[in-house]
Amino acid sequence: RDFCLSRGLGDVYKRQLRNRAWVIALTETKLKFGGSDRFADEVCRYDGYQNTYELNAYSDKAFAAATYCYTYAPVSSGSGSSGWYLGAEYEFMRIHSNRTKINAALSKLSKTQMSTSTDAYWTSTEYNISEAYSSKRVNDVQGELNHVSKNNILRVRCIMEI
């Protein structure tokens, strides 16, 4: 089990890691993480939903990547869907391990596939005031985590747990 202390709400938040499944957004964008002068202290490595909620609530949309997913609307006439979020570092590691299957499905739908190069994706996990974790492809079955400047422009792909 994963236990994350939600400092903004002052409670302990726990999630079961096993048997979790996600819907991957059909599109992606490139953004800065944002908030390079702010530290929301969201370091939950397994629960991007809680991280995204806290980052969005912490500051007036300063955390661009998290806000993008928090307000993500999968259809042009949508107003944003509660439930979409920026995945945490280990959620993206699990997604990277299934990237081949994900891209096969996205290809059949003629939608934007996840990067097969070493382009990095933002996660919702902060490292410190000026850095957050990114996740990138290493090979066909695994990803890699790095902490990089929040001012870098990286890929953003929203997810929703089902």
Short mmCIF file of N, CA and C in Angstrom, two decimals:
data_model
loop_
_atom_site.label_atom_id
_atom_site.label_comp_id
_atom_site.label_asym_id
_atom_site.label_seq_id
_atom_site.Cartn_x
_atom_site.Cartn_y
_atom_site.Cartn_z
N ARG A 1 0.83 -1.19 0.00
CA ARG A 1 0.00 0.00 0.00
C ARG A 1 0.86 1.24 0.00
N ASP A 2 0.30 2.28 -0.54
CA ASP A 2 1.00 3.56 -0.57
C ASP A 2 0.31 4.50 0.39
N PHE A 3 1.08 5.11 1.27
CA PHE A 3 0.55 6.10 2.19
C PHE A 3 1.17 7.44 1.86
N CYS A 4 0.36 8.43 1.61
CA CYS A 4 0.86 9.75 1.26
C CYS A 4 0.30 10.74 2.26
N LEU A 5 1.18 11.54 2.81
CA LEU A 5 0.74 12.59 3.70
C LEU A 5 0.36 13.80 2.87
N SER A 6 -0.87 14.19 2.96
CA SER A 6 -1.35 15.37 2.25
C SER A 6 -1.16 16.57 3.16
N ARG A 7 -0.08 17.28 2.97
CA ARG A 7 0.26 18.39 3.86
C ARG A 7 -0.74 19.53 3.76
N GLY A 8 -1.29 19.74 2.58
CA GLY A 8 -2.25 20.83 2.41
C GLY A 8 -3.56 20.57 3.13
N LEU A 9 -3.98 19.33 3.17
CA LEU A 9 -5.24 18.99 3.83
C LEU A 9 -5.03 18.44 5.23
N GLY A 10 -3.78 18.07 5.57
CA GLY A 10 -3.46 17.61 6.90
C GLY A 10 -3.97 16.22 7.23
N ASP A 11 -4.14 15.38 6.24
CA ASP A 11 -4.59 14.02 6.53
C ASP A 11 -3.73 13.01 5.77
N VAL A 12 -3.86 11.77 6.17
CA VAL A 12 -3.11 10.71 5.50
C VAL A 12 -4.01 10.12 4.43
N TYR A 13 -3.45 9.97 3.25
CA TYR A 13 -4.20 9.48 2.11
C TYR A 13 -3.56 8.17 1.66
N LYS A 14 -4.33 7.11 1.52
CA LYS A 14 -3.73 5.85 1.11
C LYS A 14 -4.45 5.29 -0.10
N ARG A 15 -3.69 4.60 -0.94
CA ARG A 15 -4.23 3.99 -2.15
C ARG A 15 -3.64 2.60 -2.31
N GLN A 16 -4.39 1.73 -2.87
CA GLN A 16 -3.91 0.40 -3.20
C GLN A 16 -3.24 0.49 -4.57
N LEU A 17 -1.96 0.10 -4.65
CA LEU A 17 -1.23 0.20 -5.91
C LEU A 17 -1.58 -0.93 -6.87
N ARG A 18 -1.72 -2.13 -6.35
CA ARG A 18 -2.03 -3.26 -7.22
C ARG A 18 -3.42 -3.14 -7.82
N ASN A 19 -3.61 -3.74 -8.96
CA ASN A 19 -4.91 -3.82 -9.62
C ASN A 19 -5.51 -2.46 -9.96
N ARG A 20 -4.66 -1.49 -10.23
CA ARG A 20 -5.13 -0.19 -10.67
C ARG A 20 -5.03 -0.12 -12.18
N ALA A 21 -5.98 0.54 -12.80
CA ALA A 21 -5.97 0.70 -14.24
C ALA A 21 -6.29 2.16 -14.57
N TRP A 22 -5.75 2.63 -15.70
CA TRP A 22 -5.94 4.02 -16.08
C TRP A 22 -6.44 4.13 -17.51
N VAL A 23 -7.17 5.21 -17.75
CA VAL A 23 -7.51 5.65 -19.09
C VAL A 23 -6.45 6.70 -19.43
N ILE A 24 -5.87 6.60 -20.61
CA ILE A 24 -4.86 7.54 -21.06
C ILE A 24 -5.53 8.54 -22.00
N ALA A 25 -5.28 9.83 -21.80
CA ALA A 25 -5.83 10.85 -22.69
C ALA A 25 -5.39 10.57 -24.13
N LEU A 26 -6.25 10.87 -25.08
CA LEU A 26 -5.96 10.61 -26.49
C LEU A 26 -5.03 11.64 -27.09
N THR A 27 -4.79 12.72 -26.38
CA THR A 27 -3.91 13.78 -26.86
C THR A 27 -2.92 14.13 -25.77
N GLU A 28 -1.91 14.87 -26.14
CA GLU A 28 -0.95 15.37 -25.16
C GLU A 28 -0.51 16.76 -25.58
N THR A 29 0.17 17.45 -24.70
CA THR A 29 0.68 18.79 -24.99
C THR A 29 2.08 18.90 -24.41
N LYS A 30 2.70 20.04 -24.58
CA LYS A 30 4.01 20.31 -23.97
C LYS A 30 3.88 21.59 -23.15
N LEU A 31 4.32 21.52 -21.89
CA LEU A 31 4.22 22.65 -20.96
C LEU A 31 5.38 22.63 -19.98
N LYS A 32 5.58 23.77 -19.32
CA LYS A 32 6.43 23.80 -18.14
C LYS A 32 5.64 23.17 -16.99
N PHE A 33 6.35 22.62 -16.02
CA PHE A 33 5.68 22.15 -14.81
C PHE A 33 5.05 23.34 -14.11
N GLY A 34 5.82 24.43 -14.04
CA GLY A 34 5.35 25.67 -13.42
C GLY A 34 5.63 25.69 -11.93
N GLY A 35 5.37 26.84 -11.34
CA GLY A 35 5.55 26.98 -9.90
C GLY A 35 6.99 26.86 -9.43
N SER A 36 7.94 27.31 -10.26
CA SER A 36 9.35 27.13 -9.91
C SER A 36 9.77 27.95 -8.70
N ASP A 37 8.94 28.87 -8.28
CA ASP A 37 9.24 29.63 -7.07
C ASP A 37 8.37 29.19 -5.91
N ARG A 38 7.67 28.07 -6.09
CA ARG A 38 6.74 27.58 -5.06
C ARG A 38 6.95 26.08 -4.87
N PHE A 39 6.76 25.64 -3.66
CA PHE A 39 6.89 24.21 -3.35
C PHE A 39 5.64 23.78 -2.60
N ALA A 40 4.75 23.10 -3.30
CA ALA A 40 3.52 22.62 -2.68
C ALA A 40 3.80 21.40 -1.81
N ASP A 41 5.02 20.86 -1.92
CA ASP A 41 5.45 19.71 -1.12
C ASP A 41 4.64 18.47 -1.44
N GLU A 42 4.31 18.31 -2.71
CA GLU A 42 3.58 17.12 -3.13
C GLU A 42 4.59 16.08 -3.63
N VAL A 43 4.91 15.16 -2.77
CA VAL A 43 5.93 14.17 -3.09
C VAL A 43 5.38 12.75 -3.07
N CYS A 44 4.08 12.60 -3.18
CA CYS A 44 3.49 11.27 -3.23
C CYS A 44 3.93 10.61 -4.53
N ARG A 45 4.59 9.50 -4.42
CA ARG A 45 5.17 8.85 -5.59
C ARG A 45 4.17 7.95 -6.31
N TYR A 46 3.04 7.64 -5.69
CA TYR A 46 2.09 6.67 -6.25
C TYR A 46 0.74 7.26 -6.60
N ASP A 47 0.39 8.42 -6.08
CA ASP A 47 -0.97 8.92 -6.24
C ASP A 47 -1.00 10.29 -6.90
N GLY A 48 -1.04 10.28 -8.22
CA GLY A 48 -1.08 11.51 -8.98
C GLY A 48 -2.37 12.29 -8.81
N TYR A 49 -3.46 11.58 -8.54
CA TYR A 49 -4.74 12.28 -8.34
C TYR A 49 -4.64 13.23 -7.15
N GLN A 50 -4.13 12.73 -6.04
CA GLN A 50 -3.99 13.57 -4.85
C GLN A 50 -2.99 14.69 -5.10
N ASN A 51 -1.85 14.37 -5.75
CA ASN A 51 -0.86 15.40 -6.06
C ASN A 51 -1.47 16.50 -6.92
N THR A 52 -2.18 16.11 -7.98
CA THR A 52 -2.76 17.09 -8.90
C THR A 52 -3.77 17.97 -8.18
N TYR A 53 -4.60 17.37 -7.33
CA TYR A 53 -5.58 18.14 -6.57
C TYR A 53 -4.86 19.16 -5.68
N GLU A 54 -3.84 18.71 -4.98
CA GLU A 54 -3.11 19.60 -4.07
C GLU A 54 -2.38 20.71 -4.83
N LEU A 55 -1.72 20.36 -5.93
CA LEU A 55 -1.01 21.38 -6.71
C LEU A 55 -1.97 22.42 -7.24
N ASN A 56 -3.14 21.99 -7.71
CA ASN A 56 -4.12 22.92 -8.23
C ASN A 56 -4.70 23.81 -7.13
N ALA A 57 -4.89 23.25 -5.95
CA ALA A 57 -5.47 24.00 -4.83
C ALA A 57 -4.44 24.91 -4.17
N TYR A 58 -3.16 24.57 -4.28
CA TYR A 58 -2.10 25.29 -3.58
C TYR A 58 -1.94 26.72 -4.04
N SER A 59 -1.99 26.93 -5.33
CA SER A 59 -1.68 28.25 -5.86
C SER A 59 -2.53 28.51 -7.09
N ASP A 60 -2.76 29.75 -7.37
CA ASP A 60 -3.62 30.17 -8.47
C ASP A 60 -3.07 29.72 -9.84
N LYS A 61 -3.24 28.45 -10.13
CA LYS A 61 -2.86 27.86 -11.42
C LYS A 61 -1.38 28.04 -11.76
N ALA A 62 -0.53 28.15 -10.74
CA ALA A 62 0.90 28.33 -10.97
C ALA A 62 1.55 27.05 -11.52
N PHE A 63 0.98 25.90 -11.20
CA PHE A 63 1.54 24.62 -11.63
C PHE A 63 0.85 24.21 -12.93
N ALA A 64 1.38 24.69 -14.05
CA ALA A 64 0.72 24.60 -15.35
C ALA A 64 0.39 23.17 -15.77
N ALA A 65 1.32 22.24 -15.61
CA ALA A 65 1.08 20.86 -16.06
C ALA A 65 -0.04 20.21 -15.27
N ALA A 66 -0.04 20.40 -13.95
CA ALA A 66 -1.10 19.82 -13.12
C ALA A 66 -2.44 20.48 -13.41
N THR A 67 -2.45 21.80 -13.59
CA THR A 67 -3.70 22.51 -13.88
C THR A 67 -4.27 22.07 -15.22
N TYR A 68 -3.40 21.85 -16.20
CA TYR A 68 -3.85 21.37 -17.51
C TYR A 68 -4.64 20.07 -17.36
N CYS A 69 -4.10 19.13 -16.59
CA CYS A 69 -4.79 17.85 -16.43
C CYS A 69 -6.01 17.97 -15.53
N TYR A 70 -5.93 18.80 -14.51
CA TYR A 70 -7.05 19.00 -13.60
C TYR A 70 -8.27 19.56 -14.33
N THR A 71 -8.02 20.37 -15.35
CA THR A 71 -9.11 20.98 -16.11
C THR A 71 -9.28 20.35 -17.50
N TYR A 72 -8.63 19.23 -17.73
CA TYR A 72 -8.66 18.57 -19.05
C TYR A 72 -10.09 18.23 -19.46
N ALA A 73 -10.42 18.57 -20.71
CA ALA A 73 -11.72 18.25 -21.29
C ALA A 73 -11.45 17.45 -22.57
N PRO A 74 -11.80 16.17 -22.59
CA PRO A 74 -11.47 15.35 -23.75
C PRO A 74 -12.24 15.67 -25.01
N VAL A 75 -13.27 16.50 -24.93
CA VAL A 75 -14.00 16.92 -26.12
C VAL A 75 -14.01 18.44 -26.17
N SER A 76 -14.06 18.99 -27.35
CA SER A 76 -13.93 20.45 -27.50
C SER A 76 -15.05 21.22 -26.81
N SER A 77 -16.21 20.61 -26.66
CA SER A 77 -17.32 21.32 -26.02
C SER A 77 -17.37 21.04 -24.52
N GLY A 78 -16.43 20.24 -24.01
CA GLY A 78 -16.42 19.90 -22.58
C GLY A 78 -15.92 21.05 -21.73
N SER A 79 -16.25 20.99 -20.46
CA SER A 79 -15.82 22.04 -19.53
C SER A 79 -14.80 21.51 -18.53
N GLY A 80 -14.21 20.39 -18.80
CA GLY A 80 -13.26 19.79 -17.87
C GLY A 80 -13.94 18.66 -17.13
N SER A 81 -13.21 17.62 -16.89
CA SER A 81 -13.77 16.45 -16.26
C SER A 81 -13.11 16.21 -14.92
N SER A 82 -13.89 16.12 -13.88
CA SER A 82 -13.28 15.74 -12.61
C SER A 82 -12.83 14.29 -12.77
N GLY A 83 -11.66 14.02 -12.31
CA GLY A 83 -11.12 12.68 -12.44
C GLY A 83 -9.86 12.61 -13.27
N TRP A 84 -9.66 13.52 -14.21
CA TRP A 84 -8.42 13.55 -14.98
C TRP A 84 -7.32 14.17 -14.12
N TYR A 85 -6.11 13.63 -14.22
CA TYR A 85 -5.01 14.16 -13.42
C TYR A 85 -3.67 13.86 -14.07
N LEU A 86 -2.64 14.49 -13.53
CA LEU A 86 -1.27 14.26 -13.96
C LEU A 86 -0.70 13.14 -13.09
N GLY A 87 -0.33 12.04 -13.71
CA GLY A 87 0.12 10.87 -12.96
C GLY A 87 1.37 11.12 -12.13
N ALA A 88 1.46 10.40 -11.02
CA ALA A 88 2.65 10.44 -10.17
C ALA A 88 3.76 9.63 -10.82
N GLU A 89 4.95 9.73 -10.26
CA GLU A 89 6.11 9.10 -10.90
C GLU A 89 5.94 7.60 -11.10
N TYR A 90 5.47 6.86 -10.10
CA TYR A 90 5.35 5.41 -10.29
C TYR A 90 4.16 5.01 -11.14
N GLU A 91 3.14 5.86 -11.21
CA GLU A 91 2.05 5.58 -12.15
C GLU A 91 2.59 5.66 -13.58
N PHE A 92 3.43 6.66 -13.85
CA PHE A 92 4.00 6.76 -15.19
C PHE A 92 4.98 5.62 -15.48
N MET A 93 5.66 5.13 -14.48
CA MET A 93 6.55 3.98 -14.71
C MET A 93 5.73 2.77 -15.15
N ARG A 94 4.58 2.56 -14.54
CA ARG A 94 3.71 1.45 -14.94
C ARG A 94 3.16 1.68 -16.34
N ILE A 95 2.83 2.92 -16.66
CA ILE A 95 2.34 3.24 -18.00
C ILE A 95 3.44 2.98 -19.03
N HIS A 96 4.66 3.41 -18.74
CA HIS A 96 5.77 3.16 -19.67
C HIS A 96 5.99 1.68 -19.91
N SER A 97 5.78 0.86 -18.91
CA SER A 97 5.99 -0.58 -19.10
C SER A 97 4.93 -1.18 -20.01
N ASN A 98 3.84 -0.47 -20.25
CA ASN A 98 2.78 -0.93 -21.15
C ASN A 98 2.64 -0.04 -22.39
N ARG A 99 3.65 0.77 -22.66
CA ARG A 99 3.58 1.74 -23.74
C ARG A 99 3.33 1.10 -25.10
N THR A 100 3.92 -0.05 -25.37
CA THR A 100 3.72 -0.70 -26.67
C THR A 100 2.24 -1.01 -26.90
N LYS A 101 1.57 -1.55 -25.89
CA LYS A 101 0.14 -1.86 -26.00
C LYS A 101 -0.69 -0.58 -26.09
N ILE A 102 -0.32 0.41 -25.30
CA ILE A 102 -1.03 1.69 -25.32
C ILE A 102 -0.93 2.32 -26.71
N ASN A 103 0.28 2.34 -27.27
CA ASN A 103 0.45 2.95 -28.59
C ASN A 103 -0.25 2.18 -29.69
N ALA A 104 -0.34 0.86 -29.56
CA ALA A 104 -1.08 0.08 -30.56
C ALA A 104 -2.56 0.49 -30.54
N ALA A 105 -3.11 0.68 -29.35
CA ALA A 105 -4.52 1.10 -29.25
C ALA A 105 -4.70 2.52 -29.77
N LEU A 106 -3.78 3.42 -29.41
CA LEU A 106 -3.88 4.81 -29.88
C LEU A 106 -3.74 4.88 -31.40
N SER A 107 -2.89 4.04 -31.96
CA SER A 107 -2.71 4.01 -33.41
C SER A 107 -4.00 3.58 -34.12
N LYS A 108 -4.67 2.59 -33.59
CA LYS A 108 -5.93 2.14 -34.18
C LYS A 108 -6.98 3.24 -34.17
N LEU A 109 -6.88 4.13 -33.19
CA LEU A 109 -7.82 5.25 -33.09
C LEU A 109 -7.34 6.49 -33.83
N SER A 110 -6.17 6.38 -34.47
CA SER A 110 -5.53 7.51 -35.15
C SER A 110 -5.31 8.69 -34.21
N LYS A 111 -4.86 8.39 -33.00
CA LYS A 111 -4.61 9.42 -31.98
C LYS A 111 -3.12 9.50 -31.69
N THR A 112 -2.72 10.56 -31.01
CA THR A 112 -1.32 10.82 -30.69
C THR A 112 -0.76 9.73 -29.80
N GLN A 113 0.25 9.02 -30.31
CA GLN A 113 0.89 7.97 -29.53
C GLN A 113 1.85 8.57 -28.52
N MET A 114 2.12 7.81 -27.47
CA MET A 114 3.12 8.23 -26.50
C MET A 114 4.48 8.19 -27.17
N SER A 115 5.36 9.06 -26.74
CA SER A 115 6.68 9.16 -27.35
C SER A 115 7.43 7.84 -27.25
N THR A 116 8.03 7.44 -28.37
CA THR A 116 8.89 6.26 -28.37
C THR A 116 10.36 6.65 -28.36
N SER A 117 10.61 7.95 -28.30
CA SER A 117 11.98 8.43 -28.15
C SER A 117 12.25 8.60 -26.66
N THR A 118 13.27 9.31 -26.33
CA THR A 118 13.57 9.54 -24.92
C THR A 118 12.97 10.86 -24.42
N ASP A 119 11.97 11.39 -25.14
CA ASP A 119 11.27 12.58 -24.66
C ASP A 119 10.62 12.29 -23.31
N ALA A 120 10.73 13.23 -22.40
CA ALA A 120 10.22 13.02 -21.04
C ALA A 120 8.81 13.58 -20.88
N TYR A 121 8.09 12.99 -19.94
CA TYR A 121 6.75 13.42 -19.53
C TYR A 121 6.83 13.93 -18.10
N TRP A 122 6.09 15.00 -17.80
CA TRP A 122 6.01 15.44 -16.42
C TRP A 122 5.21 14.44 -15.61
N THR A 123 5.59 14.28 -14.35
CA THR A 123 4.75 13.60 -13.37
C THR A 123 4.28 14.67 -12.40
N SER A 124 3.38 14.33 -11.51
CA SER A 124 2.88 15.30 -10.53
C SER A 124 3.70 15.31 -9.24
N THR A 125 4.81 14.59 -9.23
CA THR A 125 5.61 14.47 -8.02
C THR A 125 6.72 15.52 -8.00
N GLU A 126 6.68 16.41 -7.03
CA GLU A 126 7.73 17.42 -6.89
C GLU A 126 8.97 16.82 -6.23
N TYR A 127 10.12 17.38 -6.54
CA TYR A 127 11.37 17.00 -5.90
C TYR A 127 11.77 18.05 -4.87
N ASN A 128 11.72 19.31 -5.27
CA ASN A 128 11.99 20.43 -4.36
C ASN A 128 11.36 21.69 -4.95
N ILE A 129 11.73 22.85 -4.47
CA ILE A 129 11.10 24.10 -4.92
C ILE A 129 11.34 24.36 -6.41
N SER A 130 12.44 23.90 -6.95
CA SER A 130 12.76 24.23 -8.34
C SER A 130 12.74 23.03 -9.29
N GLU A 131 12.51 21.82 -8.76
CA GLU A 131 12.52 20.62 -9.61
C GLU A 131 11.33 19.71 -9.33
N ALA A 132 10.95 18.97 -10.36
CA ALA A 132 9.91 17.96 -10.24
C ALA A 132 10.38 16.74 -11.02
N TYR A 133 9.73 15.59 -10.78
CA TYR A 133 10.13 14.37 -11.46
C TYR A 133 9.54 14.29 -12.87
N SER A 134 10.36 13.78 -13.78
CA SER A 134 9.89 13.47 -15.13
C SER A 134 10.10 11.98 -15.34
N SER A 135 9.37 11.45 -16.29
CA SER A 135 9.46 10.03 -16.63
C SER A 135 9.70 9.93 -18.12
N LYS A 136 10.65 9.08 -18.52
CA LYS A 136 10.90 8.92 -19.94
C LYS A 136 11.16 7.47 -20.28
N ARG A 137 11.04 7.17 -21.56
CA ARG A 137 11.27 5.83 -22.07
C ARG A 137 12.76 5.51 -22.03
N VAL A 138 13.08 4.31 -21.57
CA VAL A 138 14.45 3.81 -21.65
C VAL A 138 14.52 2.77 -22.76
N ASN A 139 13.59 1.83 -22.75
CA ASN A 139 13.49 0.82 -23.80
C ASN A 139 12.02 0.43 -23.92
N ASP A 140 11.75 -0.64 -24.62
CA ASP A 140 10.35 -1.00 -24.87
C ASP A 140 9.58 -1.49 -23.65
N VAL A 141 10.26 -1.78 -22.56
CA VAL A 141 9.56 -2.31 -21.41
C VAL A 141 9.77 -1.53 -20.12
N GLN A 142 10.52 -0.44 -20.15
CA GLN A 142 10.71 0.29 -18.91
C GLN A 142 10.96 1.77 -19.15
N GLY A 143 10.74 2.52 -18.09
CA GLY A 143 10.99 3.95 -18.12
C GLY A 143 12.05 4.31 -17.11
N GLU A 144 12.32 5.59 -17.01
CA GLU A 144 13.34 6.10 -16.09
C GLU A 144 12.82 7.38 -15.48
N LEU A 145 13.15 7.60 -14.22
CA LEU A 145 12.75 8.82 -13.52
C LEU A 145 13.94 9.74 -13.34
N ASN A 146 13.72 11.03 -13.50
CA ASN A 146 14.74 12.05 -13.27
C ASN A 146 14.06 13.26 -12.65
N HIS A 147 14.79 14.01 -11.86
CA HIS A 147 14.24 15.29 -11.40
C HIS A 147 14.92 16.39 -12.20
N VAL A 148 14.08 17.26 -12.77
CA VAL A 148 14.55 18.31 -13.67
C VAL A 148 13.89 19.64 -13.31
N SER A 149 14.42 20.72 -13.85
CA SER A 149 13.89 22.06 -13.58
C SER A 149 12.42 22.15 -13.96
N LYS A 150 11.64 22.77 -13.10
CA LYS A 150 10.22 22.98 -13.38
C LYS A 150 10.01 23.93 -14.56
N ASN A 151 11.06 24.62 -14.99
CA ASN A 151 10.96 25.52 -16.13
C ASN A 151 11.14 24.82 -17.47
N ASN A 152 11.55 23.56 -17.46
CA ASN A 152 11.69 22.80 -18.70
C ASN A 152 10.31 22.58 -19.32
N ILE A 153 10.28 22.55 -20.64
CA ILE A 153 9.03 22.25 -21.35
C ILE A 153 9.08 20.77 -21.72
N LEU A 154 8.16 20.00 -21.12
CA LEU A 154 8.10 18.55 -21.34
C LEU A 154 6.70 18.16 -21.78
N ARG A 155 6.56 16.92 -22.19
CA ARG A 155 5.25 16.39 -22.58
C ARG A 155 4.35 16.24 -21.36
N VAL A 156 3.05 16.44 -21.58
CA VAL A 156 2.04 16.25 -20.54
C VAL A 156 0.96 15.35 -21.12
N ARG A 157 0.72 14.23 -20.46
CA ARG A 157 -0.34 13.28 -20.86
C ARG A 157 -1.18 13.02 -19.62
N CYS A 158 -2.45 13.37 -19.68
CA CYS A 158 -3.35 13.20 -18.55
C CYS A 158 -3.84 11.76 -18.48
N ILE A 159 -4.16 11.33 -17.27
CA ILE A 159 -4.70 10.00 -17.06
C ILE A 159 -5.91 10.07 -16.13
N MET A 160 -6.71 9.01 -16.11
CA MET A 160 -7.84 8.90 -15.20
C MET A 160 -7.88 7.46 -14.71
N GLU A 161 -7.99 7.29 -13.42
CA GLU A 161 -8.08 5.94 -12.87
C GLU A 161 -9.48 5.39 -13.07
N ILE A 162 -9.55 4.10 -13.42
CA ILE A 162 -10.87 3.46 -13.56
C ILE A 162 -10.94 2.28 -12.64
#
